[in-house]
mmCIF file of C-alpha atoms in Angstrom:
data_model
loop_
_atom_site.group_PDB
_atom_site.id
_atom_site.type_symbol
_atom_site.label_atom_id
_atom_site.label_comp_id
_atom_site.label_asym_id
_atom_site.label_seq_id
_atom_site.Cartn_x
_atom_site.Cartn_y
_atom_site.Cartn_z
ATOM 1 C CA MET A 1 -197.475 1.468 213.268
ATOM 2 C CA ASN A 2 -193.678 1.349 213.199
ATOM 3 C CA ARG A 3 -192.496 3.761 210.494
ATOM 4 C CA GLY A 4 -188.828 3.183 211.203
ATOM 5 C CA GLU A 5 -188.917 6.104 213.645
ATOM 6 C CA ALA A 6 -186.628 6.286 216.676
ATOM 7 C CA PHE A 7 -188.140 6.103 220.159
ATOM 8 C CA ASP A 8 -187.278 8.048 223.290
ATOM 9 C CA ILE A 9 -185.886 5.598 225.862
ATOM 10 C CA GLU A 10 -187.346 7.264 228.966
ATOM 11 C CA THR A 11 -190.899 7.856 227.732
ATOM 12 C CA GLY A 12 -191.192 5.140 225.110
ATOM 13 C CA LEU A 13 -192.735 7.662 222.716
ATOM 14 C CA PRO A 14 -191.806 7.886 219.031
ATOM 15 C CA GLU A 15 -189.409 10.760 218.391
ATOM 16 C CA SER A 16 -192.054 12.905 216.656
ATOM 17 C CA MET A 17 -194.534 12.480 219.525
ATOM 18 C CA TYR A 18 -191.813 13.079 222.116
ATOM 19 C CA ARG A 19 -190.842 16.364 220.474
ATOM 20 C CA LYS A 20 -194.458 17.465 220.294
ATOM 21 C CA GLU A 21 -194.986 16.664 223.972
ATOM 22 C CA ARG A 22 -192.051 18.843 225.051
ATOM 23 C CA SER A 23 -192.100 21.434 222.265
ATOM 24 C CA PRO A 24 -191.984 25.067 223.373
ATOM 25 C CA THR A 25 -193.780 27.796 221.464
ATOM 26 C CA LEU A 26 -192.079 29.808 218.746
ATOM 27 C CA LEU A 27 -192.302 32.868 221.003
ATOM 28 C CA ARG A 28 -190.440 31.083 223.777
ATOM 29 C CA VAL A 29 -187.771 29.741 221.407
ATOM 30 C CA ALA A 30 -187.263 33.218 219.933
ATOM 31 C CA ARG A 31 -186.877 34.745 223.379
ATOM 32 C CA GLU A 32 -184.507 31.985 224.548
ATOM 33 C CA TYR A 33 -182.384 32.473 221.445
ATOM 34 C CA LEU A 34 -182.227 36.240 221.886
ATOM 35 C CA ASN A 35 -181.142 35.819 225.507
ATOM 36 C CA HIS A 36 -178.469 33.376 224.358
ATOM 37 C CA VAL A 37 -176.864 35.546 221.654
ATOM 38 C CA TRP A 38 -177.599 39.061 222.960
ATOM 39 C CA PRO A 39 -174.227 39.690 224.678
ATOM 40 C CA ASP A 40 -172.286 38.935 221.483
ATOM 41 C CA LEU A 41 -174.299 41.133 219.109
ATOM 42 C CA SER A 42 -174.003 44.751 218.039
ATOM 43 C CA PRO A 43 -177.009 47.004 218.714
ATOM 44 C CA ASN A 44 -178.093 46.956 215.071
ATOM 45 C CA SER A 45 -177.802 43.165 214.867
ATOM 46 C CA ARG A 46 -179.952 42.905 217.980
ATOM 47 C CA GLY A 47 -182.559 45.141 216.406
ATOM 48 C CA ARG A 48 -182.636 43.156 213.156
ATOM 49 C CA LEU A 49 -183.069 39.872 215.023
ATOM 50 C CA VAL A 50 -185.860 41.224 217.211
ATOM 51 C CA ASP A 51 -187.689 42.703 214.219
ATOM 52 C CA GLY A 52 -187.380 39.549 212.115
ATOM 53 C CA LEU A 53 -188.461 37.187 214.878
ATOM 54 C CA ALA A 54 -191.393 39.442 215.763
ATOM 55 C CA VAL A 55 -192.730 39.003 212.221
ATOM 56 C CA ALA A 56 -192.405 35.212 212.435
ATOM 57 C CA VAL A 57 -194.033 34.958 215.874
ATOM 58 C CA GLN A 58 -196.896 37.238 214.851
ATOM 59 C CA GLY A 59 -197.524 35.095 211.790
ATOM 60 C CA PHE A 60 -197.635 31.831 213.749
ATOM 61 C CA LEU A 61 -200.486 32.101 216.264
ATOM 62 C CA THR A 62 -203.267 29.628 217.055
ATOM 63 C CA GLU A 63 -205.934 32.244 216.321
ATOM 64 C CA GLU A 64 -206.278 35.822 215.149
ATOM 65 C CA PRO A 65 -205.969 38.379 217.964
ATOM 66 C CA ASP A 66 -208.377 41.275 218.405
ATOM 67 C CA ALA A 67 -205.584 43.848 218.640
ATOM 68 C CA GLU A 68 -204.333 45.838 215.652
ATOM 69 C CA PRO A 69 -201.328 44.234 213.884
ATOM 70 C CA ALA A 70 -199.164 47.316 214.513
ATOM 71 C CA VAL A 71 -199.926 47.149 218.248
ATOM 72 C CA ILE A 72 -198.929 43.482 218.378
ATOM 73 C CA ARG A 73 -195.725 44.122 216.440
ATOM 74 C CA ARG A 74 -194.697 46.933 218.765
ATOM 75 C CA LEU A 75 -195.416 44.832 221.859
ATOM 76 C CA LEU A 76 -193.310 41.972 220.498
ATOM 77 C CA THR A 77 -190.360 44.189 219.612
ATOM 78 C CA THR A 78 -190.386 46.297 222.772
ATOM 79 C CA PHE A 79 -191.444 43.843 225.483
ATOM 80 C CA ALA A 80 -192.253 40.221 224.634
ATOM 81 C CA LEU A 81 -189.030 39.332 222.787
ATOM 82 C CA PRO A 82 -186.026 41.396 223.989
ATOM 83 C CA PRO A 83 -184.159 40.264 227.123
ATOM 84 C CA ASP A 84 -184.827 41.975 230.433
ATOM 85 C CA GLY A 85 -183.138 45.362 230.489
ATOM 86 C CA ALA A 86 -183.855 45.978 226.812
ATOM 87 C CA THR A 87 -187.620 46.220 227.129
ATOM 88 C CA ILE A 88 -190.149 49.014 227.437
ATOM 89 C CA GLU A 89 -192.798 48.412 230.101
ATOM 90 C CA PRO A 90 -196.230 48.253 228.455
ATOM 91 C CA THR A 91 -199.577 49.470 229.727
ATOM 92 C CA PRO A 92 -201.815 47.083 231.722
ATOM 93 C CA GLU A 93 -203.644 46.353 228.470
ATOM 94 C CA GLY A 94 -200.290 45.603 226.869
ATOM 95 C CA LEU A 95 -199.428 43.151 229.637
ATOM 96 C CA GLU A 96 -202.713 41.349 229.034
ATOM 97 C CA LEU A 97 -201.957 41.170 225.315
ATOM 98 C CA ALA A 98 -198.447 39.852 226.035
ATOM 99 C CA ALA A 99 -199.953 37.064 228.142
ATOM 100 C CA TRP A 100 -202.402 36.287 225.345
ATOM 101 C CA LEU A 101 -199.547 36.044 222.826
ATOM 102 C CA ALA A 102 -197.625 33.688 225.110
ATOM 103 C CA ASP A 103 -200.704 31.445 225.367
ATOM 104 C CA HIS A 104 -201.515 31.508 221.652
ATOM 105 C CA SER A 105 -198.061 31.233 220.092
ATOM 106 C CA ARG A 106 -197.906 27.906 218.261
ATOM 107 C CA GLN A 107 -195.450 25.147 219.110
ATOM 108 C CA VAL A 108 -192.197 25.344 217.205
ATOM 109 C CA VAL A 109 -192.470 21.643 216.319
ATOM 110 C CA GLU A 110 -195.429 22.540 214.083
ATOM 111 C CA LEU A 111 -192.898 24.081 211.696
ATOM 112 C CA ALA A 112 -191.906 20.535 210.795
ATOM 113 C CA ASP A 113 -195.116 20.466 208.734
ATOM 114 C CA GLN A 114 -195.260 22.142 205.328
ATOM 115 C CA ASP A 115 -198.414 24.035 206.282
ATOM 116 C CA GLY A 116 -196.572 25.733 209.125
ATOM 117 C CA VAL A 117 -193.649 26.652 206.882
ATOM 118 C CA THR A 118 -196.031 28.077 204.290
ATOM 119 C CA GLU A 119 -197.848 30.159 206.893
ATOM 120 C CA VAL A 120 -194.700 31.674 208.382
ATOM 121 C CA GLY A 121 -193.144 32.162 204.950
ATOM 122 C CA ARG A 122 -196.173 34.185 203.912
ATOM 123 C CA ALA A 123 -195.795 36.344 207.027
ATOM 124 C CA LEU A 124 -192.113 36.978 206.302
ATOM 125 C CA ARG A 125 -192.983 38.165 202.782
ATOM 126 C CA THR A 126 -195.706 40.571 203.920
ATOM 127 C CA ASN A 127 -195.544 44.000 205.558
ATOM 128 C CA LEU A 128 -197.999 45.269 208.156
ATOM 129 C CA ASP A 129 -199.906 47.173 205.466
ATOM 130 C CA GLY A 130 -200.456 43.937 203.551
ATOM 131 C CA LYS A 131 -198.041 44.834 200.756
ATOM 132 C CA ARG A 132 -195.199 42.618 199.592
ATOM 133 C CA ALA A 133 -191.968 43.216 201.473
ATOM 134 C CA ALA A 134 -188.770 44.015 199.598
ATOM 135 C CA ASN A 135 -186.550 41.028 198.880
ATOM 136 C CA SER A 136 -183.817 42.356 201.143
ATOM 137 C CA THR A 137 -186.346 42.662 203.970
ATOM 138 C CA VAL A 138 -187.577 39.106 203.414
ATOM 139 C CA ASP A 139 -184.001 37.828 203.446
ATOM 140 C CA THR A 140 -183.248 39.659 206.694
ATOM 141 C CA ARG A 141 -186.381 38.317 208.378
ATOM 142 C CA LYS A 142 -185.719 34.796 207.150
ATOM 143 C CA GLY A 143 -182.117 35.018 208.339
ATOM 144 C CA ALA A 144 -183.290 35.850 211.853
ATOM 145 C CA LEU A 145 -185.682 32.896 211.862
ATOM 146 C CA VAL A 146 -183.084 30.485 210.457
ATOM 147 C CA GLN A 147 -180.743 31.390 213.308
ATOM 148 C CA ALA A 148 -183.435 30.924 215.954
ATOM 149 C CA LEU A 149 -184.572 27.600 214.487
ATOM 150 C CA GLY A 150 -180.959 26.435 214.316
ATOM 151 C CA PHE A 151 -180.878 27.083 218.061
ATOM 152 C CA ALA A 152 -184.096 25.032 218.372
ATOM 153 C CA VAL A 153 -182.435 22.131 216.538
ATOM 154 C CA ASP A 154 -179.447 22.312 218.881
ATOM 155 C CA LYS A 155 -181.880 22.144 221.796
ATOM 156 C CA THR A 156 -183.606 19.128 220.135
ATOM 157 C CA TYR A 157 -186.895 21.035 219.918
ATOM 158 C CA LEU A 158 -186.787 20.333 216.164
ATOM 159 C CA GLY A 159 -185.277 17.496 214.161
ATOM 160 C CA LYS A 160 -184.089 19.798 211.373
ATOM 161 C CA ASN A 161 -184.289 23.442 210.364
ATOM 162 C CA PRO A 162 -187.189 23.762 207.887
ATOM 163 C CA PHE A 163 -186.139 27.224 206.687
ATOM 164 C CA SER A 164 -182.462 26.477 206.097
ATOM 165 C CA GLY A 165 -181.836 26.689 202.346
ATOM 166 C CA LEU A 166 -185.467 27.599 201.657
ATOM 167 C CA ASN A 167 -185.904 30.281 198.995
ATOM 168 C CA LEU A 168 -188.771 32.583 199.947
ATOM 169 C CA VAL A 169 -188.167 35.014 197.085
ATOM 170 C CA LYS A 170 -189.414 33.841 193.695
ATOM 171 C CA PHE A 171 -188.139 36.789 191.663
ATOM 172 C CA ARG A 172 -184.866 38.501 192.530
ATOM 173 C CA ASP A 173 -185.307 42.228 191.977
ATOM 174 C CA VAL A 174 -182.134 44.265 192.049
ATOM 175 C CA GLN A 175 -182.417 47.184 194.445
ATOM 176 C CA ALA A 176 -181.074 49.598 191.867
ATOM 177 C CA VAL A 177 -180.781 53.307 192.457
ATOM 178 C CA ASP A 178 -183.614 55.140 190.701
ATOM 179 C CA PRO A 179 -182.124 57.590 188.162
ATOM 180 C CA GLY A 180 -184.792 60.057 189.261
ATOM 181 C CA VAL A 181 -182.990 60.662 192.571
ATOM 182 C CA VAL A 182 -179.549 61.393 191.077
ATOM 183 C CA VAL A 183 -178.584 65.046 190.650
ATOM 184 C CA ASN A 184 -176.228 66.267 187.954
ATOM 185 C CA PRO A 185 -173.188 68.402 188.909
ATOM 186 C CA LEU A 186 -174.953 71.746 188.342
ATOM 187 C CA GLN A 187 -177.903 70.737 190.490
ATOM 188 C CA ALA A 188 -175.550 69.456 193.181
ATOM 189 C CA ARG A 189 -173.667 72.766 193.309
ATOM 190 C CA GLU A 190 -176.920 74.724 193.561
ATOM 191 C CA LEU A 191 -178.193 72.496 196.352
ATOM 192 C CA LEU A 192 -174.955 72.730 198.310
ATOM 193 C CA ALA A 193 -174.979 76.505 197.923
ATOM 194 C CA SER A 194 -178.548 76.641 199.231
ATOM 195 C CA VAL A 195 -177.496 74.787 202.400
ATOM 196 C CA SER A 196 -175.510 77.882 203.378
ATOM 197 C CA TYR A 197 -178.754 79.849 203.658
ATOM 198 C CA VAL A 198 -180.431 77.331 205.964
ATOM 199 C CA ARG A 199 -179.740 77.985 209.607
ATOM 200 C CA PRO A 200 -180.663 75.609 212.414
ATOM 201 C CA ARG A 201 -182.853 77.359 214.940
ATOM 202 C CA GLY A 202 -180.829 79.093 217.634
ATOM 203 C CA ARG A 203 -177.453 78.178 216.155
ATOM 204 C CA ASN A 204 -175.192 79.485 213.434
ATOM 205 C CA ARG A 205 -173.103 76.725 211.923
ATOM 206 C CA SER A 206 -172.445 75.690 208.352
ATOM 207 C CA TRP A 207 -173.774 72.353 207.183
ATOM 208 C CA ARG A 208 -172.450 72.773 203.675
ATOM 209 C CA PRO A 209 -169.190 70.780 204.191
ATOM 210 C CA PHE A 210 -171.139 67.872 205.688
ATOM 211 C CA PHE A 211 -173.364 67.477 202.629
ATOM 212 C CA ALA A 212 -170.453 68.266 200.299
ATOM 213 C CA ALA A 213 -168.586 65.295 201.781
ATOM 214 C CA LEU A 214 -171.449 63.026 200.737
ATOM 215 C CA TYR A 215 -171.409 64.368 197.178
ATOM 216 C CA TYR A 216 -167.736 65.068 196.436
ATOM 217 C CA GLY A 217 -166.388 62.258 198.616
ATOM 218 C CA GLY A 218 -169.196 59.766 198.084
ATOM 219 C CA ILE A 219 -169.091 58.797 201.750
ATOM 220 C CA ARG A 220 -172.022 57.652 203.879
ATOM 221 C CA PRO A 221 -173.679 60.002 206.401
ATOM 222 C CA SER A 222 -172.529 57.739 209.248
ATOM 223 C CA GLU A 223 -168.950 58.005 207.960
ATOM 224 C CA ALA A 224 -169.179 61.798 207.715
ATOM 225 C CA ARG A 225 -170.536 61.904 211.267
ATOM 226 C CA PHE A 226 -167.378 60.145 212.526
ATOM 227 C CA LEU A 227 -164.921 62.367 210.633
ATOM 228 C CA ALA A 228 -162.308 64.156 212.728
ATOM 229 C CA GLU A 229 -159.551 66.521 211.617
ATOM 230 C CA GLN A 230 -156.903 63.783 211.881
ATOM 231 C CA HIS A 231 -158.794 61.740 209.287
ATOM 232 C CA CYS A 232 -158.389 64.469 206.646
ATOM 233 C CA GLU A 233 -155.441 65.194 204.363
ATOM 234 C CA LEU A 234 -156.050 68.790 203.284
ATOM 235 C CA PRO A 235 -153.263 70.347 201.191
ATOM 236 C CA ARG A 236 -153.562 74.023 200.290
ATOM 237 C CA THR A 237 -153.600 73.097 196.599
ATOM 238 C CA GLY A 238 -154.706 70.039 194.660
ATOM 239 C CA TRP A 239 -156.496 66.904 195.736
ATOM 240 C CA GLY A 240 -156.758 65.744 199.315
ATOM 241 C CA ALA A 241 -157.964 62.543 200.929
ATOM 242 C CA LEU A 242 -160.171 61.207 203.694
ATOM 243 C CA VAL A 243 -158.807 58.206 205.578
ATOM 244 C CA LEU A 244 -161.939 56.631 207.013
ATOM 245 C CA PRO A 245 -161.334 54.363 210.026
ATOM 246 C CA ASN A 246 -164.882 53.940 211.313
ATOM 247 C CA SER A 247 -168.446 55.155 211.081
ATOM 248 C CA LEU A 248 -170.760 56.462 213.781
ATOM 249 C CA GLY A 249 -174.001 54.537 213.425
ATOM 250 C CA ARG A 250 -177.317 54.938 215.162
ATOM 251 C CA SER A 251 -179.624 52.384 216.767
ATOM 252 C CA ALA A 252 -182.312 52.272 219.439
ATOM 253 C CA ALA A 253 -180.759 53.025 222.825
ATOM 254 C CA ARG A 254 -182.397 49.975 224.408
ATOM 255 C CA TYR A 255 -180.394 47.707 222.097
ATOM 256 C CA SER A 256 -177.034 49.045 223.310
ATOM 257 C CA ASP A 257 -175.284 47.932 226.497
ATOM 258 C CA ASP A 258 -174.532 51.487 227.629
ATOM 259 C CA GLY A 259 -177.879 53.000 226.638
ATOM 260 C CA GLN A 260 -176.238 55.231 224.026
ATOM 261 C CA THR A 261 -177.894 55.966 220.695
ATOM 262 C CA TYR A 262 -174.677 56.221 218.641
ATOM 263 C CA GLN A 263 -172.031 53.524 218.349
ATOM 264 C CA VAL A 264 -168.641 53.472 216.650
ATOM 265 C CA ARG A 265 -168.643 50.748 213.999
ATOM 266 C CA SER A 266 -166.189 49.309 211.538
ATOM 267 C CA LEU A 267 -166.681 50.332 207.924
ATOM 268 C CA LYS A 268 -169.231 48.407 205.869
ATOM 269 C CA HIS A 269 -167.738 45.505 203.892
ATOM 270 C CA ARG A 270 -164.423 45.941 205.753
ATOM 271 C CA ALA A 271 -162.584 44.091 208.515
ATOM 272 C CA ASP A 272 -162.790 45.646 211.976
ATOM 273 C CA THR A 273 -159.387 47.360 211.736
ATOM 274 C CA ALA A 274 -159.484 48.214 208.016
ATOM 275 C CA THR A 275 -159.595 51.785 206.730
ATOM 276 C CA ARG A 276 -160.746 53.229 203.401
ATOM 277 C CA THR A 277 -158.934 56.082 201.700
ATOM 278 C CA VAL A 278 -161.133 58.335 199.579
ATOM 279 C CA PRO A 279 -159.504 60.949 197.308
ATOM 280 C CA ILE A 280 -161.370 64.255 197.474
ATOM 281 C CA PRO A 281 -161.295 67.035 194.850
ATOM 282 C CA PRO A 282 -159.940 70.530 195.539
ATOM 283 C CA VAL A 283 -163.445 71.974 195.921
ATOM 284 C CA LEU A 284 -164.099 69.760 198.962
ATOM 285 C CA VAL A 285 -160.612 70.377 200.349
ATOM 286 C CA ARG A 286 -161.295 74.125 200.305
ATOM 287 C CA LEU A 287 -164.692 73.688 201.969
ATOM 288 C CA PHE A 288 -163.125 71.647 204.757
ATOM 289 C CA LEU A 289 -160.270 74.127 205.251
ATOM 290 C CA ASP A 290 -162.703 77.042 205.417
ATOM 291 C CA HIS A 291 -164.878 75.087 207.836
ATOM 292 C CA LEU A 292 -161.934 74.404 210.143
ATOM 293 C CA ASP A 293 -160.802 78.046 209.989
ATOM 294 C CA GLU A 294 -164.250 79.497 210.655
ATOM 295 C CA VAL A 295 -165.930 76.903 212.869
ATOM 296 C CA GLY A 296 -163.224 74.575 214.124
ATOM 297 C CA THR A 297 -164.016 71.159 215.537
ATOM 298 C CA GLY A 298 -166.346 69.840 218.193
ATOM 299 C CA PRO A 299 -165.303 69.045 221.768
ATOM 300 C CA ASP A 300 -164.147 65.565 220.740
ATOM 301 C CA GLY A 301 -162.341 66.747 217.596
ATOM 302 C CA ARG A 302 -165.090 65.834 215.160
ATOM 303 C CA LEU A 303 -165.699 68.048 212.132
ATOM 304 C CA PHE A 304 -169.463 67.953 212.550
ATOM 305 C CA TRP A 305 -171.397 67.900 215.796
ATOM 306 C CA GLY A 306 -174.804 68.671 217.214
ATOM 307 C CA LYS A 307 -176.247 70.258 220.309
ATOM 308 C CA ASP A 308 -173.915 70.286 223.330
ATOM 309 C CA GLY A 309 -171.227 68.550 221.284
ATOM 310 C CA ALA A 310 -173.319 65.427 220.686
ATOM 311 C CA PRO A 311 -173.192 63.615 217.328
ATOM 312 C CA ILE A 312 -175.404 65.205 214.707
ATOM 313 C CA SER A 313 -178.725 63.402 214.525
ATOM 314 C CA ASN A 314 -180.406 61.935 211.469
ATOM 315 C CA ALA A 315 -183.397 64.171 212.138
ATOM 316 C CA SER A 316 -181.215 67.303 212.163
ATOM 317 C CA TYR A 317 -179.440 66.783 208.866
ATOM 318 C CA THR A 318 -182.598 65.456 207.217
ATOM 319 C CA ASP A 319 -184.479 68.622 208.187
ATOM 320 C CA ILE A 320 -181.644 70.858 206.942
ATOM 321 C CA TRP A 321 -181.628 69.007 203.626
ATOM 322 C CA ARG A 322 -185.398 69.219 203.272
ATOM 323 C CA ARG A 323 -185.285 73.002 203.610
ATOM 324 C CA ALA A 324 -182.248 73.298 201.343
ATOM 325 C CA ARG A 325 -184.092 71.453 198.566
ATOM 326 C CA LEU A 326 -186.935 73.968 198.743
ATOM 327 C CA LEU A 327 -184.408 76.770 198.270
ATOM 328 C CA GLY A 328 -182.119 75.144 195.729
ATOM 329 C CA LEU A 329 -184.522 73.424 193.343
ATOM 330 C CA PRO A 330 -187.329 74.823 191.183
ATOM 331 C CA PRO A 331 -190.806 73.810 192.404
ATOM 332 C CA ARG A 332 -191.190 71.109 189.763
ATOM 333 C CA LEU A 333 -188.036 69.321 190.928
ATOM 334 C CA ALA A 334 -188.486 70.121 194.618
ATOM 335 C CA GLY A 335 -191.682 68.078 194.481
ATOM 336 C CA SER A 336 -189.932 65.143 192.800
ATOM 337 C CA MET A 337 -187.664 62.380 194.123
ATOM 338 C CA LEU A 338 -184.537 64.231 192.962
ATOM 339 C CA ALA A 339 -182.020 64.200 195.839
ATOM 340 C CA GLY A 340 -184.929 63.544 198.168
ATOM 341 C CA ARG A 341 -182.644 62.190 200.889
ATOM 342 C CA PRO A 342 -179.120 63.213 201.911
ATOM 343 C CA TYR A 343 -177.982 59.676 201.044
ATOM 344 C CA ASP A 344 -178.931 60.375 197.429
ATOM 345 C CA LEU A 345 -175.876 62.647 197.249
ATOM 346 C CA ARG A 346 -173.715 59.545 197.672
ATOM 347 C CA HIS A 347 -175.684 57.841 194.904
ATOM 348 C CA ALA A 348 -175.033 60.876 192.709
ATOM 349 C CA ALA A 349 -171.318 60.777 193.515
ATOM 350 C CA VAL A 350 -170.855 57.137 192.576
ATOM 351 C CA SER A 351 -173.032 57.448 189.460
ATOM 352 C CA SER A 352 -171.051 60.536 188.409
ATOM 353 C CA TRP A 353 -167.731 58.715 188.750
ATOM 354 C CA ILE A 354 -169.061 55.907 186.573
ATOM 355 C CA ALA A 355 -170.450 58.377 184.010
ATOM 356 C CA ALA A 356 -167.070 60.157 183.951
ATOM 357 C CA GLY A 357 -165.396 56.928 182.879
ATOM 358 C CA VAL A 358 -163.533 56.143 186.103
ATOM 359 C CA PRO A 359 -162.599 52.425 186.039
ATOM 360 C CA LEU A 360 -165.076 50.387 188.061
ATOM 361 C CA PRO A 361 -162.465 48.863 190.412
ATOM 362 C CA ASP A 362 -161.372 52.391 191.373
ATOM 363 C CA VAL A 363 -164.978 53.502 191.860
ATOM 364 C CA ALA A 364 -165.620 50.447 194.024
ATOM 365 C CA ASP A 365 -162.566 51.188 196.155
ATOM 366 C CA ARG A 366 -163.585 54.811 196.705
ATOM 367 C CA ALA A 367 -167.181 53.924 197.522
ATOM 368 C CA GLY A 368 -166.445 50.916 199.705
ATOM 369 C CA HIS A 369 -168.363 48.507 197.483
ATOM 370 C CA THR A 370 -167.681 45.595 195.182
ATOM 371 C CA VAL A 371 -167.620 45.931 191.407
ATOM 372 C CA ASP A 372 -170.591 43.563 191.238
ATOM 373 C CA MET A 373 -172.566 45.860 193.526
ATOM 374 C CA LEU A 374 -171.743 48.868 191.355
ATOM 375 C CA THR A 375 -172.855 47.250 188.120
ATOM 376 C CA LYS A 376 -176.142 46.145 189.667
ATOM 377 C CA VAL A 377 -177.026 49.149 191.784
ATOM 378 C CA TYR A 378 -175.127 52.334 190.918
ATOM 379 C CA ALA A 379 -174.528 52.228 187.176
ATOM 380 C CA LYS A 380 -177.503 54.417 186.317
ATOM 381 C CA PHE A 381 -178.035 57.500 184.176
ATOM 382 C CA VAL A 382 -177.174 60.728 185.888
ATOM 383 C CA HIS A 383 -180.234 63.007 185.826
ATOM 384 C CA GLY A 384 -180.271 65.032 182.606
ATOM 385 C CA THR A 385 -177.612 63.050 180.676
ATOM 386 C CA ARG A 386 -179.946 60.770 178.701
ATOM 387 C CA SER A 387 -180.076 63.219 175.788
ATOM 388 C CA THR A 388 -176.261 63.222 175.644
ATOM 389 C CA ALA A 389 -176.266 59.437 175.439
ATOM 390 C CA ASN A 390 -178.906 59.561 172.716
ATOM 391 C CA ARG A 391 -176.772 61.981 170.665
ATOM 392 C CA LYS A 392 -173.755 59.683 170.935
ATOM 393 C CA ILE A 393 -175.825 56.728 169.730
ATOM 394 C CA GLU A 394 -177.271 58.823 166.901
ATOM 395 C CA MET A 395 -173.775 59.946 165.819
ATOM 396 C CA PHE A 396 -172.584 56.344 165.829
ATOM 397 C CA LEU A 397 -175.522 55.226 163.709
ATOM 398 C CA ASP A 398 -175.046 58.130 161.270
ATOM 399 C CA ASP A 399 -171.335 57.329 160.898
ATOM 400 C CA ASP A 400 -172.206 53.737 160.126
ATOM 401 C CA LEU A 401 -174.311 54.929 157.167
ATOM 402 C CA ASP A 402 -171.465 56.916 155.560
#
């Protein structure tokens, strides 16, 4: 029956049948796309694409595999999807599973049908443990698939991109900072003081200024890791400033061209050459000055460094913070979410500035965020200030009765 469909001149087949005849699998399209864009991507962008496409490929197979879902996911992200040179050689059993996945990945043209879109959409919304993925995670996964399917359209494997403009998230939850993680100023001072009593094994170096930079400066750990002496304005009295040019981020070594774990990146939400100036209070200025006098800088001029002059690792500062919490918080709070991660010090900083009445545009500029982001994510109660707010409301209501 002629449905008004175009025909391929060489084969004489209707366009839909022609595409089905020559359609590659989703696994092959994903791998082709990754090979195509890999040279132009940062290590973290490579990782996000691989992870997102692995979810889609795993959710679009002709039959259920015998292997555990976590095993399949790891094989896809470490061997079946990344380009040569960015893979980890699997075991013989892993090679057999990779061949099985290649044989049982469904044709990408099947995504032209609503059933296929529904099936992959469900996979993108679901984590390996069967729980619903966070909206931001779903968006990231969908973004990876949209890019790969756009490549498939360009290659004429698909007539149109079925996921472009598709909303996979029914309810938009704001990823707001939980007030239970935000320390008040007294708790922050006690925690920072406790850091001084935590010593890394075999070394004697103060971590207090590093964590203080997150709290008093509100900067990210990756930004603190990049800090060098020339980025700091440290007067002997009064306020100073940090002029942040870059951050030092971390990604899997196999996703970087030079095999390095740490990469210099531009600041988040900034152009490549843009800097961000963060005023810092006298207490942080003094901590930095004392640190420079007593410890100095690393071999490359950085304020904070790890073993053999390498950048400090996430594992190192996370372990220091874990032990500092046990020293600086009473047992009831040490077992809670309060300042559970070093990054929560930044949350506390931004929330404190808002609670202190600093105008939101100024807070946004210091934190490297937009005002919209602040009002949605950071404008939360500082731990322990709810009773103060209640008293203010009560006073207002009492005055209204007079």
